[in-house]
mmCIF file of C-alpha atoms in Angstrom:
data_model
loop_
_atom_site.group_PDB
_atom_site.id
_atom_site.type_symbol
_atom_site.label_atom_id
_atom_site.label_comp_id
_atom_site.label_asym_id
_atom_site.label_seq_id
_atom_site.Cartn_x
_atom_site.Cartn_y
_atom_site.Cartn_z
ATOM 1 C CA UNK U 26 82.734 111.884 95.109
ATOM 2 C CA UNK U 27 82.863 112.282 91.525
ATOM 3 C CA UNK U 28 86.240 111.785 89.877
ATOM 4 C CA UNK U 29 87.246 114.027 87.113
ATOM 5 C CA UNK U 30 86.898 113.342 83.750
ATOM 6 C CA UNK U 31 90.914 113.404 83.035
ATOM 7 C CA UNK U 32 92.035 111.322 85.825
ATOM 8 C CA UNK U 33 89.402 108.616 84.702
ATOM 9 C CA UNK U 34 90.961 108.763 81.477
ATOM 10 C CA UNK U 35 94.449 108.591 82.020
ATOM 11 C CA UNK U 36 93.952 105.506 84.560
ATOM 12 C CA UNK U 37 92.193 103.769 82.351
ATOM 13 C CA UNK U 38 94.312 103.730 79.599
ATOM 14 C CA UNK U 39 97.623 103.358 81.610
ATOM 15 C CA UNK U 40 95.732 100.390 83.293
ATOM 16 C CA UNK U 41 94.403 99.549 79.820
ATOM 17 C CA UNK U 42 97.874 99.598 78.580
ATOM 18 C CA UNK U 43 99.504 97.875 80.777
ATOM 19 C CA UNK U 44 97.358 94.905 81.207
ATOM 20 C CA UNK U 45 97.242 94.290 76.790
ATOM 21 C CA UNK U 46 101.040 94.428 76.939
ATOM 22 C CA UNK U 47 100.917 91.842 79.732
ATOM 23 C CA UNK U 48 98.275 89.882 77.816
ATOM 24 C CA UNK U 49 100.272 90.028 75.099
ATOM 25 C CA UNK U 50 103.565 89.003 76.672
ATOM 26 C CA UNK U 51 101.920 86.153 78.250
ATOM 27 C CA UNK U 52 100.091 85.265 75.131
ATOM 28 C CA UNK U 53 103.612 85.238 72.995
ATOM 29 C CA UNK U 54 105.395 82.967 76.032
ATOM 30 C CA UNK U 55 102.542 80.552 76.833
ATOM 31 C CA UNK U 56 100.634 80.458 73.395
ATOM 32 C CA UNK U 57 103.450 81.919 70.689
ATOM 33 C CA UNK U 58 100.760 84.652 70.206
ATOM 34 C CA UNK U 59 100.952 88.299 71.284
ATOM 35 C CA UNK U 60 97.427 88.991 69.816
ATOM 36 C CA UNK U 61 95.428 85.498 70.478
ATOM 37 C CA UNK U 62 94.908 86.897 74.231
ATOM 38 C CA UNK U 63 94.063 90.278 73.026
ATOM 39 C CA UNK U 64 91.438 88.995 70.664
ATOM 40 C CA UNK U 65 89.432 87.517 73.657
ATOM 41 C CA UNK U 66 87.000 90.403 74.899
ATOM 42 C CA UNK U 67 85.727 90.425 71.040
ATOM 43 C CA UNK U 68 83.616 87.743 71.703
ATOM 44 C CA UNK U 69 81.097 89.925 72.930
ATOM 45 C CA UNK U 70 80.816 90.490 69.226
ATOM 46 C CA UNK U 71 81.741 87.613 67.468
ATOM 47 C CA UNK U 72 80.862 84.818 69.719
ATOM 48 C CA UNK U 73 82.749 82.508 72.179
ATOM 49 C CA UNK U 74 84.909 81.402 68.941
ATOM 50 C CA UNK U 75 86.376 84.481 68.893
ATOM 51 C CA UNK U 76 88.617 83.816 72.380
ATOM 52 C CA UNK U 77 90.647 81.205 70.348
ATOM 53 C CA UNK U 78 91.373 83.145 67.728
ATOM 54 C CA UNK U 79 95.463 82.932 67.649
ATOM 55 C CA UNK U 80 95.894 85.807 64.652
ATOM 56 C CA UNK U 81 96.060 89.825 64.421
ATOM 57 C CA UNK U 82 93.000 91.022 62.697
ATOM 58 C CA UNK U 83 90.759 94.125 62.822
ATOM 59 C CA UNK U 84 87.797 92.378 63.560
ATOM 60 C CA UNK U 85 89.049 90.587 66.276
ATOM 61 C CA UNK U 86 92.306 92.213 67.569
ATOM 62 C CA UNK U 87 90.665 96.010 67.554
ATOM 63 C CA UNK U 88 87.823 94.919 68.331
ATOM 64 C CA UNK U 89 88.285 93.042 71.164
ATOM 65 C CA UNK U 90 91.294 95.832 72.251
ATOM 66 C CA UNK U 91 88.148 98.415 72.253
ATOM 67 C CA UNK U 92 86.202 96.379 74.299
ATOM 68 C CA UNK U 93 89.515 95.982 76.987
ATOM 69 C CA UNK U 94 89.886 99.553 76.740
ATOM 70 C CA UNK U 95 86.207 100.439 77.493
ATOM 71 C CA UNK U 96 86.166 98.002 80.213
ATOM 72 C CA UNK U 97 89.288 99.278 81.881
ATOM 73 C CA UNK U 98 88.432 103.164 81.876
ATOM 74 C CA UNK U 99 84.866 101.903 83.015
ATOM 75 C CA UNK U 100 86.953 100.054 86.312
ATOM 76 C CA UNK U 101 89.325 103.118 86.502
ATOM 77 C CA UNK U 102 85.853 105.357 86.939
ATOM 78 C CA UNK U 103 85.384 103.202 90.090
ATOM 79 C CA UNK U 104 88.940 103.448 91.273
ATOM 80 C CA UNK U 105 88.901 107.293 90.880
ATOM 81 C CA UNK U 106 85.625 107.355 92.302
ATOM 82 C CA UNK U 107 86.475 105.298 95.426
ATOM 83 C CA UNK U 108 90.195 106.062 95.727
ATOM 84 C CA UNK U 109 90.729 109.042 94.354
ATOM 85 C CA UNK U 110 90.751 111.767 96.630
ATOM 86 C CA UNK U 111 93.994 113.067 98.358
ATOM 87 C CA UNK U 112 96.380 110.508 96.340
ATOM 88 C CA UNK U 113 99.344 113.356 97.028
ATOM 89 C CA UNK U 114 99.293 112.115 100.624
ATOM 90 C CA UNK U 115 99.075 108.376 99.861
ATOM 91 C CA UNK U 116 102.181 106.182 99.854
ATOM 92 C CA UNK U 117 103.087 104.255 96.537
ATOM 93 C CA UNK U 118 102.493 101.119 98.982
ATOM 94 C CA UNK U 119 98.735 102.526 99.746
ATOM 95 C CA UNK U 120 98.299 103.595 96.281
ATOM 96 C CA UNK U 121 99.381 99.904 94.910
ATOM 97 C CA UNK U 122 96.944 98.105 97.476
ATOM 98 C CA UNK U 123 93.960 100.198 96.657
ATOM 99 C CA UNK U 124 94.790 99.183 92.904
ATOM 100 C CA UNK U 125 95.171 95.941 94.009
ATOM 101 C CA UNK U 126 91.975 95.901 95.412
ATOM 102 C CA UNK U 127 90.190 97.189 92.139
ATOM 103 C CA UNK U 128 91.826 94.987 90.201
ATOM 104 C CA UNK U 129 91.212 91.984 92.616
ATOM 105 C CA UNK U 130 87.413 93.502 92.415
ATOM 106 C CA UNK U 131 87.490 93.589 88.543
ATOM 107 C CA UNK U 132 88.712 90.062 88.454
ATOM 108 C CA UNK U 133 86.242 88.548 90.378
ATOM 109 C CA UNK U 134 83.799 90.021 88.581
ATOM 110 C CA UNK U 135 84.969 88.745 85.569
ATOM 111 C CA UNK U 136 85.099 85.621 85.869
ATOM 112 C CA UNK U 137 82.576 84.584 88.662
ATOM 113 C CA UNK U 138 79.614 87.209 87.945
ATOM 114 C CA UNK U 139 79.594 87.772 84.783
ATOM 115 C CA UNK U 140 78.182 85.652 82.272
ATOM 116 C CA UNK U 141 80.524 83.720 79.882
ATOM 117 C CA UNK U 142 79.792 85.692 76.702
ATOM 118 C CA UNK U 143 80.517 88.568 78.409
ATOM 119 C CA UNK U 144 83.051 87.784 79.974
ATOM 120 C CA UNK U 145 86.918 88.922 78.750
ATOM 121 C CA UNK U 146 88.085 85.363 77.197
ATOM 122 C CA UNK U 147 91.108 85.868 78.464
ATOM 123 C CA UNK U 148 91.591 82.497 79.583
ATOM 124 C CA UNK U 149 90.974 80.739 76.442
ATOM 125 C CA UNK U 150 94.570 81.695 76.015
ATOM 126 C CA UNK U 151 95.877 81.687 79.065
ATOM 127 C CA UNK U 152 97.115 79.907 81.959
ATOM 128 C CA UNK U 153 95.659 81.560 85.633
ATOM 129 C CA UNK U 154 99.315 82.474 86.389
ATOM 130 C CA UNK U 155 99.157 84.722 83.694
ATOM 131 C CA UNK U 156 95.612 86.145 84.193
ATOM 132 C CA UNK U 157 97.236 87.110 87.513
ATOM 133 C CA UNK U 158 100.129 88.764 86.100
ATOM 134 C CA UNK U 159 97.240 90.498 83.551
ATOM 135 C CA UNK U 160 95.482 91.815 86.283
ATOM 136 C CA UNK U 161 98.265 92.711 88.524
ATOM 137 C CA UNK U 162 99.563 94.743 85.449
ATOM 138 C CA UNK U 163 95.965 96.520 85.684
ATOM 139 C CA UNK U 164 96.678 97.068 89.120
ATOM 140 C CA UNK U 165 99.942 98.820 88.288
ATOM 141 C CA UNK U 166 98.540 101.241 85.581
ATOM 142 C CA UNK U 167 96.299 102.131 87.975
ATOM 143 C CA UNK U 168 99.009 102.991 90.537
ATOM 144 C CA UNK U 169 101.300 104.581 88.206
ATOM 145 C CA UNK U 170 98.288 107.186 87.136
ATOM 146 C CA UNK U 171 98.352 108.153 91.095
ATOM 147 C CA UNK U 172 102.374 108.485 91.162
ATOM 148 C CA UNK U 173 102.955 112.412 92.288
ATOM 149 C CA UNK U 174 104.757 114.395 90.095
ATOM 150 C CA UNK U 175 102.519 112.401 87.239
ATOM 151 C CA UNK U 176 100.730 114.641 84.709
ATOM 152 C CA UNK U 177 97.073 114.798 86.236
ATOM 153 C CA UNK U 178 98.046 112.531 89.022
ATOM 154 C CA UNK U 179 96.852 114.972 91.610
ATOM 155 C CA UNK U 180 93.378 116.145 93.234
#
């Protein structure tokens, strides 16, 4: 099955949203940095250094926001694809688990397939209690795209 173009889009950036707000949450409690977490998926730019950066910046901030974003639309494809179809009959407890399961998916690719440079550099800044909230935020943008009565959340 091949999602549609709009409900790719709008799960990747609620998923894409949620998860930087988490990041950033987690960055300002643990670190005393909303962006330093943020700034870790520029690396595939800038170089490993780049995942410690503690400061706002275009280059590093933006960037590494762009790269997030890209990423999470690119898992959201894969959710649609997989999950998408009939998500008016699903429960919002079936609709969480099978954005659980992407996002469980997504983090184990991550951070045990992919190689280190590019991998997110999330947890230069973080502790893996709060890559799990991160990704469990992902999770729930994912879910919320699928709520009914969402705009484009139906098939």
């Amino acid at each position: 099955m091949r999602p549609g173009l709009r409900q790719v889009v709008l799960s990747g950036a609620l998923a894409s949203l949620c998860s930087a707000a988490a990041l950033a949450l987690c960055g300002q409690i643990e670190r005393g940095t909303w962006a330093g977490p943020n700034n870790g998926p520029s690396q595939w730019i800038w170089g490993r250094h780049a995942a410690y950066r503690r400061r706002a910046s275009l280059r590093y901030t933006l960037v590494g926001y762009g790269i997030h974003h890209t990423m999470a639309t690119g898992w959201a494809w894969l959710h649609e694809a997989v999950f998408g179809a009939r998500k008016r009959e699903q429960t919002p407890v079936e609709r969480l688990v099978r954005a659980a399961v992407t996002s469980g998916t997504a983090a184990f690719v991550d951070f045990q397939i992919t190689p280190r440079r590019l991998q997110p550099g999330f947890d230069a800044q973080l502790s893996r209690t709060s890559l799990f909230v991160v990704y469990a935020a992902f999770a729930i943008g994912l879910a919320l795209r699928a709520t009914p009565g969402a705009r484009g959340s139906g098939r």
